[in-house]
Each structure stands twice: as structure tokens, then as C-alpha cells.
CSV table of C-alpha atoms in Angstrom, one decimal:
chain,number,residue,atom,x,y,z
A,1,MET,CA,9.7,-30.0,-14.6
A,2,SER,CA,12.4,-27.4,-14.9
A,3,SER,CA,12.2,-23.9,-13.4
A,4,THR,CA,12.4,-22.5,-16.9
A,5,THR,CA,9.3,-24.4,-17.9
A,6,LEU,CA,7.5,-23.3,-14.7
A,7,THR,CA,8.5,-19.6,-15.3
A,8,ASP,CA,7.5,-19.8,-19.0
A,9,ALA,CA,4.1,-21.2,-18.0
A,10,LEU,CA,3.6,-18.4,-15.5
A,11,LEU,CA,4.5,-15.8,-18.0
A,12,ARG,CA,2.1,-17.3,-20.5
A,13,LEU,CA,-0.6,-16.9,-17.8
A,14,VAL,CA,0.5,-13.2,-17.5
A,15,SER,CA,0.1,-12.7,-21.2
A,16,GLU,CA,-3.3,-14.5,-21.4
A,17,TYR,CA,-4.7,-12.4,-18.6
A,18,GLN,CA,-3.5,-9.2,-20.3
A,19,ASP,CA,-5.1,-10.3,-23.6
A,20,PHE,CA,-8.5,-10.6,-22.0
A,21,ASN,CA,-8.3,-7.6,-19.6
A,22,SER,CA,-7.9,-3.9,-20.1
A,23,SER,CA,-4.8,-1.9,-19.0
A,24,ARG,CA,-7.2,0.7,-17.6
A,25,ALA,CA,-9.4,0.6,-14.5
A,26,GLU,CA,-13.1,1.0,-15.0
A,27,VAL,CA,-14.5,4.5,-14.2
A,28,LEU,CA,-17.9,4.8,-12.6
A,29,GLU,CA,-19.4,8.3,-12.7
A,30,SER,CA,-21.4,7.6,-9.5
A,31,ALA,CA,-21.5,5.1,-6.8
A,32,PRO,CA,-22.7,1.7,-7.9
A,33,ASN,CA,-25.6,-0.2,-6.3
A,34,ALA,CA,-24.9,-3.5,-4.6
A,35,LEU,CA,-25.6,-5.6,-7.7
A,36,GLU,CA,-23.2,-3.5,-9.8
A,37,PHE,CA,-20.5,-3.7,-7.2
A,38,SER,CA,-21.0,-7.4,-6.9
A,39,ARG,CA,-20.1,-7.7,-10.5
A,40,LEU,CA,-16.9,-5.7,-10.0
A,41,VAL,CA,-15.9,-8.0,-7.1
A,42,ALA,CA,-16.7,-11.1,-9.2
A,43,ALA,CA,-14.5,-9.8,-12.0
A,44,GLY,CA,-11.7,-8.9,-9.6
A,45,ARG,CA,-11.0,-5.7,-11.4
A,46,PRO,CA,-10.2,-2.2,-9.9
A,47,ALA,CA,-12.6,0.7,-10.5
A,48,LEU,CA,-12.4,4.5,-9.9
A,49,ILE,CA,-15.7,5.6,-8.3
A,50,LYS,CA,-16.2,9.3,-8.9
A,51,GLY,CA,-17.6,11.5,-6.2
A,52,LEU,CA,-18.0,8.9,-3.5
A,53,GLY,CA,-16.3,10.9,-0.8
A,54,ARG,CA,-18.0,14.2,-1.6
A,55,SER,CA,-20.9,13.2,0.6
A,56,PHE,CA,-18.6,12.7,3.6
A,57,LEU,CA,-18.7,15.5,6.2
A,58,ALA,CA,-14.9,15.0,6.4
A,59,PHE,CA,-14.6,16.1,2.7
A,60,ARG,CA,-15.5,19.6,3.8
A,61,ALA,CA,-14.4,19.6,7.4
A,62,TRP,CA,-11.0,17.9,7.7
A,63,THR,CA,-8.7,20.9,7.4
A,64,PRO,CA,-5.4,20.9,9.4
A,65,SER,CA,-7.0,23.4,11.8
A,66,TYR,CA,-10.1,21.2,12.4
A,67,LEU,CA,-8.1,18.0,12.8
A,68,SER,CA,-5.7,19.7,15.2
A,69,LYS,CA,-8.5,20.9,17.4
A,70,ALA,CA,-10.6,17.7,17.2
A,71,ILE,CA,-7.8,15.3,18.1
A,72,ALA,CA,-6.7,16.3,21.6
A,73,ALA,CA,-4.4,13.3,22.4
A,74,PRO,CA,-1.0,12.7,20.8
A,75,VAL,CA,-1.1,10.3,17.8
A,76,GLU,CA,1.5,7.9,16.5
A,77,ILE,CA,3.4,9.3,13.5
A,78,ALA,CA,5.7,7.2,11.3
A,79,VAL,CA,9.1,9.0,10.7
A,80,THR,CA,11.7,8.0,8.0
A,81,PRO,CA,14.7,9.7,6.5
A,82,SER,CA,13.1,9.9,3.0
A,83,GLY,CA,9.5,8.7,3.1
A,84,ASN,CA,10.2,5.1,2.5
A,85,ALA,CA,8.3,3.5,5.4
A,86,ASP,CA,7.7,-0.3,5.2
A,87,ALA,CA,10.2,-0.6,2.3
A,88,LEU,CA,13.5,-2.2,1.3
A,89,VAL,CA,16.6,-0.2,2.2
A,90,ALA,CA,20.3,-1.0,1.9
A,91,HIS,CA,22.2,-0.7,5.1
A,92,PRO,CA,24.6,2.2,4.8
A,93,ASP,CA,27.5,0.3,6.5
A,94,ASN,CA,27.3,-3.2,5.0
A,95,GLY,CA,25.1,-2.7,1.9
A,96,LYS,CA,22.8,-5.5,2.9
A,97,THR,CA,19.1,-5.0,2.0
A,98,TYR,CA,16.6,-5.0,4.8
A,99,PHE,CA,12.8,-4.6,5.1
A,100,VAL,CA,12.7,-1.5,7.2
A,101,GLU,CA,9.7,-0.3,9.3
A,102,PRO,CA,9.5,3.4,10.3
A,103,HIS,CA,10.4,4.9,13.6
A,104,LYS,CA,7.3,5.8,15.5
A,105,GLU,CA,6.8,8.9,17.6
A,106,LEU,CA,3.8,10.3,19.6
A,107,MET,CA,3.1,13.9,18.9
A,108,PRO,CA,0.2,16.4,18.9
A,109,VAL,CA,-1.6,16.6,15.6
A,110,SER,CA,-0.9,20.4,15.5
A,111,GLN,CA,2.8,19.6,15.7
A,112,PHE,CA,2.5,17.0,12.9
A,113,PHE,CA,0.8,19.5,10.6
A,114,GLU,CA,3.4,22.1,11.4
A,115,LEU,CA,6.1,19.6,10.4
A,116,LEU,CA,4.3,19.0,7.1
A,117,GLU,CA,3.9,22.7,6.4
A,118,ARG,CA,7.3,23.9,7.5
A,119,ARG,CA,9.2,20.7,6.6
A,120,ASP,CA,12.1,22.6,4.8
A,121,GLU,CA,12.9,24.8,7.8
A,122,ALA,CA,16.1,23.6,9.3
A,123,GLU,CA,15.2,24.9,12.8
A,124,LEU,CA,12.1,22.8,12.9
A,125,ASN,CA,13.2,19.7,10.9
A,126,PRO,CA,17.0,19.8,10.8
A,127,ARG,CA,17.4,16.5,9.0
A,128,GLY,CA,14.5,16.8,6.5
A,129,GLU,CA,12.8,13.8,7.9
A,130,VAL,CA,9.4,12.7,6.5
A,131,HIS,CA,6.4,12.3,8.7
A,132,TYR,CA,3.3,10.3,7.9
A,133,LEU,CA,0.2,9.3,9.8
A,134,GLN,CA,-0.2,5.7,8.7
A,135,SER,CA,-0.9,3.6,11.8
A,136,GLN,CA,-3.5,1.5,10.0
A,137,ASN,CA,-5.1,-1.6,11.7
A,138,GLY,CA,-8.4,0.2,12.1
A,139,ASN,CA,-6.9,3.4,13.6
A,140,LEU,CA,-10.2,5.3,13.5
A,141,ALA,CA,-11.4,3.0,16.2
A,142,ASP,CA,-8.6,4.2,18.5
A,143,LYS,CA,-9.7,6.5,21.3
A,144,GLU,CA,-7.7,9.4,20.1
A,145,PHE,CA,-9.6,9.5,16.8
A,146,ALA,CA,-13.0,9.1,18.4
A,147,PRO,CA,-14.0,12.8,17.6
A,148,LEU,CA,-13.6,12.1,13.9
A,149,ARG,CA,-15.9,9.0,13.6
A,150,ALA,CA,-19.0,11.0,13.0
A,151,ASP,CA,-17.4,12.7,10.0
A,152,VAL,CA,-17.1,9.6,7.9
A,153,PRO,CA,-19.6,6.7,7.3
A,154,PRO,CA,-18.7,3.7,9.5
A,155,SER,CA,-19.1,1.5,6.4
A,156,ILE,CA,-20.0,1.8,2.7
A,157,ASP,CA,-23.6,0.7,2.2
A,158,PHE,CA,-23.4,-0.8,-1.3
A,159,VAL,CA,-20.2,-2.8,-0.3
A,160,ASP,CA,-21.9,-4.0,2.9
A,161,GLN,CA,-24.8,-5.3,0.9
A,162,ALA,CA,-22.7,-6.9,-1.9
A,163,LEU,CA,-20.3,-8.6,0.5
A,164,GLY,CA,-22.7,-9.4,3.3
A,165,ARG,CA,-20.4,-8.0,5.9
A,166,LYS,CA,-19.1,-4.8,7.5
A,167,PRO,CA,-15.5,-3.6,7.2
A,168,ASP,CA,-12.8,-5.1,9.4
A,169,ALA,CA,-11.0,-1.8,9.7
A,170,VAL,CA,-11.4,1.9,8.8
A,171,ASN,CA,-8.1,3.9,8.6
A,172,ILE,CA,-7.1,7.5,8.3
A,173,TRP,CA,-4.0,8.5,6.3
A,174,VAL,CA,-2.3,11.9,6.3
A,175,GLY,CA,0.9,12.9,4.7
A,176,ASP,CA,2.5,14.8,1.8
A,177,GLU,CA,4.1,13.9,-1.5
A,178,ARG,CA,7.4,12.8,0.0
A,179,SER,CA,5.7,9.7,1.5
A,180,THR,CA,5.4,6.7,-0.9
A,181,THR,CA,4.0,3.2,-0.3
A,182,SER,CA,6.2,0.5,-1.8
A,183,LEU,CA,4.8,-2.3,-3.9
A,184,HIS,CA,2.8,-4.8,-1.8
A,185,LYS,CA,-0.6,-6.5,-1.6
A,186,ASP,CA,-3.3,-6.8,1.1
A,187,PRO,CA,-5.8,-9.6,1.8
A,188,TYR,CA,-8.7,-7.1,1.8
A,189,GLU,CA,-11.3,-5.7,-0.5
A,190,ASN,CA,-10.3,-2.1,-0.3
A,191,ILE,CA,-12.4,1.1,-0.7
A,192,TYR,CA,-9.9,4.0,-0.7
A,193,VAL,CA,-11.4,7.4,-0.4
A,194,VAL,CA,-9.3,10.6,-1.0
A,195,LEU,CA,-10.5,13.7,0.9
A,196,THR,CA,-7.8,16.2,0.1
A,197,GLY,CA,-4.9,16.1,-2.4
A,198,SER,CA,-4.6,13.0,-4.6
A,199,LYS,CA,-3.2,9.5,-4.8
A,200,THR,CA,-1.8,7.7,-7.8
A,201,PHE,CA,-1.8,3.9,-7.7
A,202,ALA,CA,0.2,1.6,-9.9
A,203,LEU,CA,-1.7,-1.7,-9.7
A,204,PHE,CA,-0.8,-5.2,-10.8
A,205,PRO,CA,-3.1,-8.2,-10.8
A,206,PRO,CA,-2.3,-11.4,-8.8
A,207,THR,CA,-1.4,-13.2,-12.0
A,208,GLU,CA,1.7,-10.9,-12.3
A,209,GLY,CA,3.3,-12.1,-9.1
A,210,ILE,CA,6.0,-13.8,-11.1
A,211,CYS,CA,7.0,-10.5,-12.6
A,212,LEU,CA,7.6,-8.7,-9.3
A,213,HIS,CA,10.6,-10.6,-7.9
A,214,GLU,CA,9.3,-11.0,-4.4
A,215,SER,CA,11.7,-12.5,-1.9
A,216,LEU,CA,12.6,-12.8,1.8
A,217,TYR,CA,14.5,-10.0,3.5
A,218,PRO,CA,15.8,-9.6,7.1
A,219,ALA,CA,13.8,-7.2,9.2
A,220,ALA,CA,14.9,-3.8,10.6
A,221,THR,CA,13.6,-0.6,12.1
A,222,TYR,CA,14.5,3.0,12.1
A,223,THR,CA,15.5,4.0,15.6
A,224,ARG,CA,17.1,6.9,17.5
A,225,ARG,CA,19.8,6.7,20.1
A,226,THR,CA,18.4,9.8,21.8
A,227,PRO,CA,15.2,11.8,21.2
A,228,SER,CA,17.2,14.4,19.2
A,229,SER,CA,19.6,12.1,17.3
A,230,ALA,CA,19.4,11.1,13.7
A,231,LEU,CA,17.5,8.0,12.6
A,232,GLU,CA,19.5,4.8,12.2
A,233,LEU,CA,18.7,1.6,10.4
A,234,THR,CA,18.8,-1.0,13.1
A,235,PRO,CA,18.5,-4.8,12.2
A,236,SER,CA,16.0,-6.7,14.3
A,237,SER,CA,17.6,-9.5,16.3
A,238,ASP,CA,14.4,-11.7,16.8
A,239,ALA,CA,12.0,-10.8,14.0
A,240,PRO,CA,11.5,-13.3,11.2
A,241,PRO,CA,12.4,-12.5,7.6
A,242,VAL,CA,9.8,-10.5,5.6
A,243,SER,CA,8.6,-11.4,2.1
A,244,TRP,CA,8.6,-8.2,0.1
A,245,ILE,CA,9.0,-6.9,-3.5
A,246,SER,CA,12.2,-5.4,-4.7
A,247,VAL,CA,10.7,-3.7,-7.8
A,248,ASP,CA,10.1,0.0,-7.8
A,249,PRO,CA,7.6,0.3,-10.7
A,250,LEU,CA,8.5,4.0,-11.2
A,251,SER,CA,12.2,3.4,-11.7
A,252,PRO,CA,13.5,3.6,-15.3
A,253,ALA,CA,15.9,0.8,-14.4
A,254,ALA,CA,13.1,-1.6,-13.0
A,255,SER,CA,13.1,-3.9,-16.0
A,256,SER,CA,16.9,-4.1,-16.3
A,257,GLN,CA,17.4,-4.7,-12.6
A,258,SER,CA,14.4,-7.2,-12.4
A,259,PRO,CA,14.1,-8.8,-15.8
A,260,ARG,CA,10.7,-10.4,-15.4
A,261,PHE,CA,9.2,-7.1,-14.6
A,262,ALA,CA,9.3,-6.3,-18.3
A,263,HIS,CA,6.3,-8.6,-18.7
A,264,ALA,CA,4.2,-6.7,-16.2
A,265,ARG,CA,1.6,-4.2,-17.3
A,266,PRO,CA,0.5,-1.7,-14.6
A,267,VAL,CA,-3.0,-0.3,-14.3
A,268,THR,CA,-2.4,3.3,-13.3
A,269,VAL,CA,-5.2,5.2,-11.5
A,270,THR,CA,-5.1,8.7,-10.0
A,271,VAL,CA,-7.7,9.2,-7.3
A,272,ALA,CA,-8.6,12.9,-6.9
A,273,ALA,CA,-10.1,14.5,-3.8
A,274,GLY,CA,-13.7,13.3,-3.4
A,275,ASP,CA,-13.2,10.1,-5.5
A,276,ALA,CA,-12.5,6.6,-4.4
A,277,LEU,CA,-10.7,3.5,-5.7
A,278,TYR,CA,-12.1,0.0,-5.4
A,279,LEU,CA,-8.9,-2.2,-5.0
A,280,PRO,CA,-9.6,-5.9,-5.1
A,281,GLY,CA,-8.0,-8.2,-2.6
A,282,GLY,CA,-4.7,-9.6,-3.6
A,283,TRP,CA,-3.8,-6.9,-6.1
A,284,TYR,CA,-0.3,-5.5,-5.8
A,285,HIS,CA,-0.2,-1.7,-5.4
A,286,HIS,CA,2.4,1.1,-5.2
A,287,VAL,CA,1.1,4.5,-4.1
A,288,GLN,CA,2.3,8.1,-4.5
A,289,GLN,CA,0.5,11.1,-3.2
A,290,ALA,CA,0.2,14.8,-3.8
A,291,GLY,CA,-0.9,17.7,-1.6
A,292,ARG,CA,0.2,19.2,1.6
A,293,PRO,CA,-1.6,17.6,3.3
A,294,CYS,CA,-3.0,14.6,1.4
A,295,VAL,CA,-5.8,13.1,3.6
A,296,ALA,CA,-7.6,9.8,2.9
A,297,VAL,CA,-9.7,7.1,4.6
A,298,ASN,CA,-10.0,3.6,3.6
A,299,TYR,CA,-12.3,0.6,4.4
A,300,TRP,CA,-10.8,-2.8,4.6
A,301,TYR,CA,-13.4,-5.6,4.0
A,302,ASP,CA,-12.3,-9.2,4.6
A,303,GLN,CA,-12.0,-11.0,1.3
A,304,GLU,CA,-14.1,-14.1,0.4
A,305,TYR,CA,-12.4,-17.4,1.3
A,306,ALA,CA,-15.2,-19.7,0.1
A,307,GLY,CA,-15.1,-20.9,-3.5
A,308,GLU,CA,-12.0,-21.4,-5.7
A,309,ARG,CA,-10.6,-17.9,-6.0
A,310,PHE,CA,-8.6,-17.7,-2.8
A,311,ALA,CA,-7.4,-21.3,-3.1
A,312,MET,CA,-6.3,-20.7,-6.7
A,313,ARG,CA,-4.4,-17.5,-5.7
A,314,GLU,CA,-2.6,-19.4,-3.0
A,315,PHE,CA,-1.8,-22.1,-5.5
A,316,LEU,CA,-0.4,-19.5,-7.9
A,317,ARG,CA,1.7,-18.0,-5.1
A,318,ALA,CA,3.1,-21.4,-4.2
A,319,VAL,CA,4.0,-22.2,-7.9
A,320,THR,CA,5.6,-18.8,-8.2
A,321,GLU,CA,7.7,-19.4,-5.1
A,322,LEU,CA,8.7,-22.8,-6.5
A,323,ALA,CA,9.7,-21.3,-9.9
A,324,VAL,CA,11.7,-18.5,-8.4
A,325,GLY,CA,13.4,-20.9,-5.9
A,326,GLU,CA,14.4,-23.4,-8.7
A,327,GLU,CA,15.6,-20.5,-10.8
A,328,ARG,CA,17.8,-19.2,-8.0
A,329,LEU,CA,19.1,-22.7,-7.4
A,330,GLU,CA,20.0,-23.2,-11.1
A,331,GLY,CA,21.9,-19.8,-11.0
A,332,GLU,CA,23.9,-20.8,-8.0
A,333,THR,CA,24.7,-24.2,-9.5
A,334,ALA,CA,25.9,-22.5,-12.7
A,335,ALA,CA,28.0,-20.1,-10.8
A,336,ARG,CA,29.7,-22.9,-8.9
A,337,ASP,CA,30.4,-24.8,-12.2
A,338,GLN,CA,32.2,-21.9,-13.8
């Protein structure tokens, strides 16, 4: 079977999914019960849950002043030149594209909030760098965040009941509108609760993987030669290549630069302060935020591996990789024959 046939079959799948599913997320005016949430999970569709975070003590308490006083120990902050942590960046010297992780610095929370508030002052932030608290991996369980744990529920009751498990991780995120999250997916059922500011998600279902031009890229990290020097993009000598998506869904040139992206249909959801997003496992998502600061917590629940859904998604991923690989090979062969 040729790569064109494989790609066409995958694009037919994209079209059929779009025919039977809305381009909008469902909006729930209040928190669902366990049965209602189970139906959302079974459908594998995102939903905006209005008001879920308003009952959190953190919704009222987590001001910069409160957080600066509550967190005594320094915390890990991601630092990048322009807010593009965990993203594809062209090396300024050779033009080669790398998957680049942020530079990480330990600093007091009060200093972090000052950098957000006074970010345009050359004396404080001479290179206009972007700072984001995004350490993930269950960072609320880290000892430095222990004073905050009583301010948010350890889990979401209706999700616990529906899935029959507690969350694997609970994370805090703090930044401003300069930080964006590039398009990617996670293997978790995600409840994302915004406490201050807002977040706008561009979502794509797993069926649209063929549209997103995912590929392998060499790894790199932003580093400093000295504590006061500028950030540099430093290729990693021993890290394996990283599979990542080159498409920026907000770019007007996205479809011309990545032709299959023209077939994708994003589900766009803005999550205001006090609201939450249910993001199903395996959905691709790009995230913007607004507010200085924008503060959020999210709950990662392990996805279900029993049944056919996970196996079928893995099969779809494998077929997509095969189609893209064969398409690339045909292009290289055609170029040699010219």
C-alpha cells in the first residue's frame, strides 16, 4: 500500500470524526456527578466545567503576597528568551531546529513575582527573559509547596469515583501572557483549574495526528555560561531525539508550511478564573494564558489502558508514523531522480 493511500485513509478518518463530532467543547454550568463525568470520559470529548475552582480556598487566597509568604524555600523557575519552553527553536548559528528545554533557576517566590510584575524594567530584567513556574511532575507534593496543599483539594471527588482512582499528580502553574505551551499531548485524563487570569486551549483529537506533522528533533537546553550571562541554545550531547510537533496552530502560515494541517479543526476553549477544563488523555493541546499572574492547578489522572481505546490510539499512531515515513521517503526518492 502506498503512502498516499495511507495518508488518504487517515485524512478520511479525520473527516469522518469531524462529521460526527462538534467543533465546540461541551459546557457544563456546574460540576457533574460521577455518572455524568463517566459519560464524558467514554465519549473522549473535552468539556468546560463552570465554577469548579470557585470552591477552592486557593481561588480567594492565592495572591502574589500570600504565595510569597507561604512558600519560604526557593522554587524552580523555567527561564527562556521569549516564553517558548519545551518547544522547537532554530539554532541561531546553524539554523537547525531543536527541541529545547528551558533553563532552570532556583529563586524565592517573591523574586519570581517581582520579575513578572516589573518584567519590562531593564535594571531588573535586562534581556527581557520570560519566567514561568512549570516544574510539573506533581510539584505540589514537593516540600517547598507543602504550605499550599490545604488550599486545594487533593483530588476531585467526581473524577475519583468515575475513574476509580486518585490523581497521579497535582501541579501548580504560575506565569504571564508571554509564556505559551507548544502543541503536544499527555497520557493523562486532565482536570485543569484556573484560579486567576485565564487560559485559552487549542485542542485537537487523537484522530488528527496525521494533520500535525510530528517528527523527531535533536534535544537541546537553554544554558548560561555564567549566572549573569545571556541564555544560549546548547545542543545535548547524550539525549535521544524528541518527537514533537512543528505546527503552531496560531500562525497564519501554519497550513502553507504544514499542508496537512489544513484538514485539522481545532476545538478552542477559554478557561476563565474559577472554571476548569476536562482534557481527555491523548488530545493534542496548545495553551496561551492571560493575566499577570495567571495561576492554575491541574490534576493528572492515569488514563485507562484496559479495553480497546488505548490499543487503537497506539495503532493509529503507528500507522501515522508509517504514512509520514513513506511520504518522506517518496519525496527523497523524487528529489534524487530529478
